[in-house]
Short mmCIF file of C-alpha atoms and ligand atoms in Angstrom, two decimals:
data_model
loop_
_atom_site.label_atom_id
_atom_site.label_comp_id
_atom_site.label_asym_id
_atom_site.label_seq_id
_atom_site.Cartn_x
_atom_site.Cartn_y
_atom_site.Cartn_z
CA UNK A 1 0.00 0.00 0.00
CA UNK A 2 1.30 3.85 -1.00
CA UNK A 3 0.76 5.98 2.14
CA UNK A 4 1.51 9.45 1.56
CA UNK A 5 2.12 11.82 4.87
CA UNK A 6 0.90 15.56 3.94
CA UNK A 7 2.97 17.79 5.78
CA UNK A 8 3.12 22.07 5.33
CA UNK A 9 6.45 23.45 6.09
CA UNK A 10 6.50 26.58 6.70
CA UNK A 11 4.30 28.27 9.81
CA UNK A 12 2.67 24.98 10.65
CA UNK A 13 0.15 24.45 13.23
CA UNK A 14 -0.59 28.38 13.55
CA UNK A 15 -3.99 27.27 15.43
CA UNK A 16 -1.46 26.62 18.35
CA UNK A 17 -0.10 30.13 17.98
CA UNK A 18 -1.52 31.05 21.52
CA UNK A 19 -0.03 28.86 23.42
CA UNK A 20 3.92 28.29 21.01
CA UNK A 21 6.08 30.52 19.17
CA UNK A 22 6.20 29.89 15.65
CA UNK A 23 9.73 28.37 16.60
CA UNK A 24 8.31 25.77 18.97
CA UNK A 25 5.74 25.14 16.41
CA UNK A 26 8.09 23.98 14.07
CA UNK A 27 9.56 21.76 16.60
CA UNK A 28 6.51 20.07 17.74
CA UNK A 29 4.76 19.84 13.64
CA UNK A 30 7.95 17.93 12.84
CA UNK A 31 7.91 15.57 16.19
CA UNK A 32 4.74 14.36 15.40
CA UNK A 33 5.30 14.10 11.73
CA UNK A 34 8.30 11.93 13.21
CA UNK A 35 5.65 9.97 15.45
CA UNK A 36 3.17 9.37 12.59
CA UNK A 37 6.35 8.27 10.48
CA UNK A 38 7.19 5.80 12.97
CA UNK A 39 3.84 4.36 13.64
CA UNK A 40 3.31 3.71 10.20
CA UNK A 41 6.44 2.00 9.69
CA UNK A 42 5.76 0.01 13.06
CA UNK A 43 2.61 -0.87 11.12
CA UNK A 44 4.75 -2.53 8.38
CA UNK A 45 4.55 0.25 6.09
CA UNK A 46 7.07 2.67 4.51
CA UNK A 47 5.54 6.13 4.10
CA UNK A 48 6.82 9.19 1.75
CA UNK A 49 5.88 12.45 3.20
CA UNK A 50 4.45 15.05 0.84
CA UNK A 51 5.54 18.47 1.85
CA UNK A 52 5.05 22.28 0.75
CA UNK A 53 8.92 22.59 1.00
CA UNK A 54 12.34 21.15 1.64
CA UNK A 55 12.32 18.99 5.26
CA UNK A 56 15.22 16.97 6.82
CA UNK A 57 13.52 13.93 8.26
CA UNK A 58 14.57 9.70 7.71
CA UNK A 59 11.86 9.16 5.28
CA UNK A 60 11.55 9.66 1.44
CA UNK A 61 9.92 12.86 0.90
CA UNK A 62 8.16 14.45 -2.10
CA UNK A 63 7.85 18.11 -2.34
CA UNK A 64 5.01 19.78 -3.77
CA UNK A 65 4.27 23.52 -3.03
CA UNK A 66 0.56 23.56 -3.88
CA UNK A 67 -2.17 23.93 -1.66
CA UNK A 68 -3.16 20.33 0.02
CA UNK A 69 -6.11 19.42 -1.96
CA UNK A 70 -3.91 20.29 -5.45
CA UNK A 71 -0.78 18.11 -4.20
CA UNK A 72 -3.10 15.02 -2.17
CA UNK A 73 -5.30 14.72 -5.62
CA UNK A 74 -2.47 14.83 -8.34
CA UNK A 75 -0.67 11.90 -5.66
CA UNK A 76 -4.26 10.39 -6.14
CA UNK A 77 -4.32 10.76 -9.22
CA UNK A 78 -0.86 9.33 -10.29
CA UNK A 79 -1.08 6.50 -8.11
CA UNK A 80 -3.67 4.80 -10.31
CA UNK A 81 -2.47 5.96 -13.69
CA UNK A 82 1.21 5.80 -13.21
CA UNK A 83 2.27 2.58 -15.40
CA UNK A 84 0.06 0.51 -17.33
CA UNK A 85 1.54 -2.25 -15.22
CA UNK A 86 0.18 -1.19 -11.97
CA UNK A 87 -2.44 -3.35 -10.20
CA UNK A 88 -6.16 -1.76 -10.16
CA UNK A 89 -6.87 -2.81 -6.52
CA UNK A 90 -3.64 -1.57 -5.01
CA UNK A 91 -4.97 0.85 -2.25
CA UNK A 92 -3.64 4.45 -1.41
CA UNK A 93 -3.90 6.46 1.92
CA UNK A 94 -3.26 9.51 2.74
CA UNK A 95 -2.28 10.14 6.67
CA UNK A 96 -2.20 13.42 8.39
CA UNK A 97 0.46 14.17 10.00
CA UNK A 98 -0.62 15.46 13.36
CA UNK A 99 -2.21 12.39 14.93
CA UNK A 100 0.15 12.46 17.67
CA UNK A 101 -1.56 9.78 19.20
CA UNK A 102 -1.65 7.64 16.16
CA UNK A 103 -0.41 3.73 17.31
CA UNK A 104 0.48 1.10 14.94
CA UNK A 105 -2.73 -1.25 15.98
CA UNK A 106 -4.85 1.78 15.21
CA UNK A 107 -3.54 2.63 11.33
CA UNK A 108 -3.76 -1.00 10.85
CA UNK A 109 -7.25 -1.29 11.38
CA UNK A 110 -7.35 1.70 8.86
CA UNK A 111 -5.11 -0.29 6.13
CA UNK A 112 -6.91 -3.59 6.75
CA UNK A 113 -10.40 -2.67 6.42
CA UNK A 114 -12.71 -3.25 3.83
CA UNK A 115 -14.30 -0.49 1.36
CA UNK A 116 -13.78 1.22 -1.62
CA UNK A 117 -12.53 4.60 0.42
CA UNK A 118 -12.12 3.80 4.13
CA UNK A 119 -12.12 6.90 6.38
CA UNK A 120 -10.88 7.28 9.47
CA UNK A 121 -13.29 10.41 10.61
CA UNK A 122 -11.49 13.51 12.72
CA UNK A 123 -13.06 15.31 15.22
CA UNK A 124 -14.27 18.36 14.20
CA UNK A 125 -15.35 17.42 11.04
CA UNK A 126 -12.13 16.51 8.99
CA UNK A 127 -10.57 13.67 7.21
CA UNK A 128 -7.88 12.58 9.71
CA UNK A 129 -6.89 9.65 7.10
CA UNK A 130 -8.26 7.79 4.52
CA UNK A 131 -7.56 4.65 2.50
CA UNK A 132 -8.93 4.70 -1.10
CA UNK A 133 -8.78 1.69 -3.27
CA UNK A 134 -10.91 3.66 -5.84
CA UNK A 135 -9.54 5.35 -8.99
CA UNK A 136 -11.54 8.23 -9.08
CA UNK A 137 -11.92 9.74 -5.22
CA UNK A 138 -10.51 13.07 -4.55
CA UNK A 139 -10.21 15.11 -1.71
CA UNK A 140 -11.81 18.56 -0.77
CA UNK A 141 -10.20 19.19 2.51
CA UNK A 142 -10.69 21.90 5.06
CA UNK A 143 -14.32 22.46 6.97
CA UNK A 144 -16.36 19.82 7.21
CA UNK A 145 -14.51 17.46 5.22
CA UNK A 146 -15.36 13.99 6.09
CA UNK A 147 -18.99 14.95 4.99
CA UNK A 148 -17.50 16.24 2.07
CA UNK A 149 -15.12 13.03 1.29
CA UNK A 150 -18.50 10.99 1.71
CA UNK A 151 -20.24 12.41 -0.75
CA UNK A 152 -17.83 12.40 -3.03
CA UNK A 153 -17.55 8.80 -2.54
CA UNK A 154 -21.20 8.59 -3.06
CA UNK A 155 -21.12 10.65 -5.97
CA UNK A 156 -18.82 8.25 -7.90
CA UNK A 157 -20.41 4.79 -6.74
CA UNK A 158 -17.74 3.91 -4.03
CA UNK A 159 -18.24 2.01 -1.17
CA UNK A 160 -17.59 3.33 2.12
CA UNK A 161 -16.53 2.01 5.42
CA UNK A 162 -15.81 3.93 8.51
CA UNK A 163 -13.05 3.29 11.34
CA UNK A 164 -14.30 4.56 14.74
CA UNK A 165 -10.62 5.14 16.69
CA UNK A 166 -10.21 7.91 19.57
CA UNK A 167 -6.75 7.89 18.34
CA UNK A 168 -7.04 8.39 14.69
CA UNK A 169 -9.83 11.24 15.18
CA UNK A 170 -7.36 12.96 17.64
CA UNK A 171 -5.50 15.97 15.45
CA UNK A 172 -4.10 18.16 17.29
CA UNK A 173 -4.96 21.62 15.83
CA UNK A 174 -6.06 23.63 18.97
CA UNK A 175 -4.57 24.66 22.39
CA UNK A 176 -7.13 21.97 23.96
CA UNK A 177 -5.63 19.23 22.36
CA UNK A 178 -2.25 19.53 23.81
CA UNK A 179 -4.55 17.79 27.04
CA UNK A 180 -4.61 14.33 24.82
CA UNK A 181 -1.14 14.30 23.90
CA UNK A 182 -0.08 14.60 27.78
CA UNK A 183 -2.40 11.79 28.59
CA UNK A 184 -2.17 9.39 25.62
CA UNK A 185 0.46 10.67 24.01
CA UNK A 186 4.34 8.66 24.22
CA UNK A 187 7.21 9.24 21.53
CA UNK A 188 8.34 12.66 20.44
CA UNK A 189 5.01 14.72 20.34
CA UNK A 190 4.56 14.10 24.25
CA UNK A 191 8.37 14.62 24.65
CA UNK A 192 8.77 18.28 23.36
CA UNK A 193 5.69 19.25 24.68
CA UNK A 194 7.01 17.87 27.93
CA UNK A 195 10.29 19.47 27.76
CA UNK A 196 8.58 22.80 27.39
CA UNK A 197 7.12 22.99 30.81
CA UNK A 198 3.50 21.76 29.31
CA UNK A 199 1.53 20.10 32.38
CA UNK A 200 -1.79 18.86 32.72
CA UNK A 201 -3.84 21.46 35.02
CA UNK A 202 -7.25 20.30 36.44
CA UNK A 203 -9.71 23.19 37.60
CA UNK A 204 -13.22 22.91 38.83
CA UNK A 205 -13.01 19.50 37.25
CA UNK A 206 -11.84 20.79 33.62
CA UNK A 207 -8.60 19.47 32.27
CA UNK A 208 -6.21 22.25 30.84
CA UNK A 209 -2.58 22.72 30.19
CA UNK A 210 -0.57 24.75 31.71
CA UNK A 211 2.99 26.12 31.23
CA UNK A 212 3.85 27.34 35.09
CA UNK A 213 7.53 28.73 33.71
CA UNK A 214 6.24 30.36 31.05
CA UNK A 215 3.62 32.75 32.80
CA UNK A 216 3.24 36.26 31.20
CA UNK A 217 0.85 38.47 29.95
CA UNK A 218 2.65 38.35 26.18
CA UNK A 219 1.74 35.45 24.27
CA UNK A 220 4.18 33.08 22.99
CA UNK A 221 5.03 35.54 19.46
CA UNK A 222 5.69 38.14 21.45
CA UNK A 223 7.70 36.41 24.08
CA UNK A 224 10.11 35.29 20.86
CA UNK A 225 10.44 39.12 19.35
CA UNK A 226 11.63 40.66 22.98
CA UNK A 227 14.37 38.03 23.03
N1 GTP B 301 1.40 18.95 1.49
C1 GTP B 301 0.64 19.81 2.18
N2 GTP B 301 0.27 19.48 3.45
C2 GTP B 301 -0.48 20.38 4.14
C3 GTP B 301 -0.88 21.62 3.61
N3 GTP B 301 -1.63 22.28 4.53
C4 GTP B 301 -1.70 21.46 5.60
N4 GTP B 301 -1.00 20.32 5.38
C5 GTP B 301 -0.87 19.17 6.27
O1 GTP B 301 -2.18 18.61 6.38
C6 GTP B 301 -2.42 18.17 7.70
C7 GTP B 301 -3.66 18.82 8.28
O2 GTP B 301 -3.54 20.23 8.18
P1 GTP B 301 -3.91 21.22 9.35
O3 GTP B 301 -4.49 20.54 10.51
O4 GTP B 301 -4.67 22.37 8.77
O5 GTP B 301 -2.42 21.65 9.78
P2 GTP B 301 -1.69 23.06 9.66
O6 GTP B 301 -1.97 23.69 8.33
O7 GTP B 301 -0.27 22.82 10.00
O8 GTP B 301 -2.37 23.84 10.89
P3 GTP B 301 -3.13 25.27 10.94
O9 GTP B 301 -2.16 26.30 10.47
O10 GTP B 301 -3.48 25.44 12.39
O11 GTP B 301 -4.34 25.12 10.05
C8 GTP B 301 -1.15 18.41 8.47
O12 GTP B 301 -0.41 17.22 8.40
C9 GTP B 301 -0.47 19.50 7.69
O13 GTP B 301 0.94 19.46 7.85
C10 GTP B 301 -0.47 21.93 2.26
O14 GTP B 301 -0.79 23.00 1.71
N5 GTP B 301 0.27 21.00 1.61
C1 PEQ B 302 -7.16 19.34 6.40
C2 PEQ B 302 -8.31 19.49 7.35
O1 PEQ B 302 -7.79 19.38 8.63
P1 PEQ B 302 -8.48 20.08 9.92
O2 PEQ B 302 -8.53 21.55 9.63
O3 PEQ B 302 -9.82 19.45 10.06
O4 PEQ B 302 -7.53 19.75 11.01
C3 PEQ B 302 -9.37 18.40 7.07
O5 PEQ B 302 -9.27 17.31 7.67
O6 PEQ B 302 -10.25 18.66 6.25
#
C-alpha cells in the first residue's frame, strides 16, 4: 500500500499560535510528523511524506508547493495511472500528519479494512486519514470534510466504510488538544511538549494545560520578538 504523509512546512500548526512561538511550532509539527512516520512503519509500512517545501527527516519525501487538496489529488491521481503495469486494486492512503496519538494497531485497522474509500473520521469534522482503493476519489479538505469526502464517494459509486478510533480522530490543531497528547500521548510529540514545561492542570473538574515557567501576559510571538 502507498501511504503518503501531507505535511506544510513553513508556519505549521498556527492554530497553536496562543499557546507556542512559531519556533516551537516547528519543533513540535515535525515531532509528530516523526511519530506518525514511525507508527506507520511500526505498522509494516514505509511512508513518503508530501511536503510544501524542503524537510530533513529519515523518510523519502516528495515536495510539492501547492495547496493540500492540489498536491493530495495529483498523488491520487498518479497512483492509479502511473504505469500501465500497476495493479487496479492496489490501495492508497493519505495520513495526516498530526495524529500524535496515532499507534500502529490503530492505522492497521485503517489499512486492513474493507471499502472502496475507508475513512478514518477527525473530530471536528475533517478527514484525519483515509484509505482509497478507488480510482476516481478526490479530496476537498478543510471544513467539514469527512462529509465532504462521503459524498464524493457517493457521488462516484464507491463504497464506504468507517473506522471509529479515539486515536485516529485525535488531530491536534487547537490549544485543547495539547490535554490528549499529555495523557495518551508517548514518543516525540509528548516529549517536546514535555520538555517545554506543558503540564496537565485540572480546575473545577476541567482538564487544561498549563505552562507554570512560562507565565506572562505576552503570548508566545511576542515572548520570541523581545528576546
Ligand atoms: N502537502 C501539504 N500538506 C499540508 C498543507 N496544509 C496542511 N497540510 C498538512 O495537512 C495536515 C492537516 O492540516 P492542518 O491541521 O490544517 O495543519 P496546519 O496547516 O499545520 O495547521 P493550521 O495552520 O493550524 O491550520 C497536516 O499534516 C499539515 O501538515 C499543504 O498545503 N500541503
Ligand atoms: C485538512 C483538514 O484538517 P483540519 O482543519 O480538520 O484539522 C481536514 O481534515 O479537512
Amino acid at each position: 500500500m502507498e501511504i503518503l504523509v501531507p505535511f506544510a512546512t513553513d508556519a505549521p500548526k498556527t492554530r497553536l499560535s496562543p499557546i507556542l512561538s512559531a519556533a516551537e511550532r516547528q519543533v513540535f509539527a515535525r515531532a509528530m510528523l516523526r511519530d506518525v512516520v514511525d507508527a506507520i512503519r511500526a505498522a509494516g509500512h514505509e511512508p513518503r511524506v508530501l511536503a510544501t517545501g524542503s524537510l530533513s527527516i529519515d523518510a523519502s519525501v516528495t515536495v510539492d508547493e501547492r495547496p493540500l487538496d492540489a498536491a493530495v489529488n495529483d498523488a491520487l491521481e498518479g497512483h492509479f495511472t502511473e504505469g500501465e503495469t500497476a495493479p487496479v486494486d492496489e490501495a492508497v492512503a493519505i495520513v495526516m500528519a498530526d495524529l500524535a496519538l496515532a499507534t500502529p494497531p490503530a492505522l492497521e485497522r485503517l489499512f486492513t479494512a474493507d471499502g472502496d474509500v475507508v475513512f478514518a473520521p477527525g473530530r471536528g469534522g475533517g478527514t484525519n486519514a483515509f484509505v482509497s482503493r478507488h480510482p476516481d476519489f478526490r479530496v476537498d479538505y478543510h471544513g467539514t470534510s469527512y462529509l465532504d469526502h462521503r459524498d464524493i464517494a457517493a457521488s462516484i459509486g464507491a463504497n464506504v466504510d468507517v473506522v471509529d478510533s479515539f486515536r485516529l480522530a485525535t488531530d491536534v490543531d487547537e490549544p485543547t488538544d495539547l490535554v490528549e497528547v499529555l495523557c495518551h500521548g508517548a514518543g516525540r510529540s509528548r516529549s517536546v511538549l514535555e520538555e517545554a514545561g506543558f503540564e496537565l492542570e485540572t480546575a473545577d473538574g476541567r482538564v487544561t494545560v498549563t505552562r507554570p515557567d512560562r507565565v506572562s501576559e505576552a503570548g508566545p510571538d511576542e515572548r520570541d520578538q523581545s528576546g
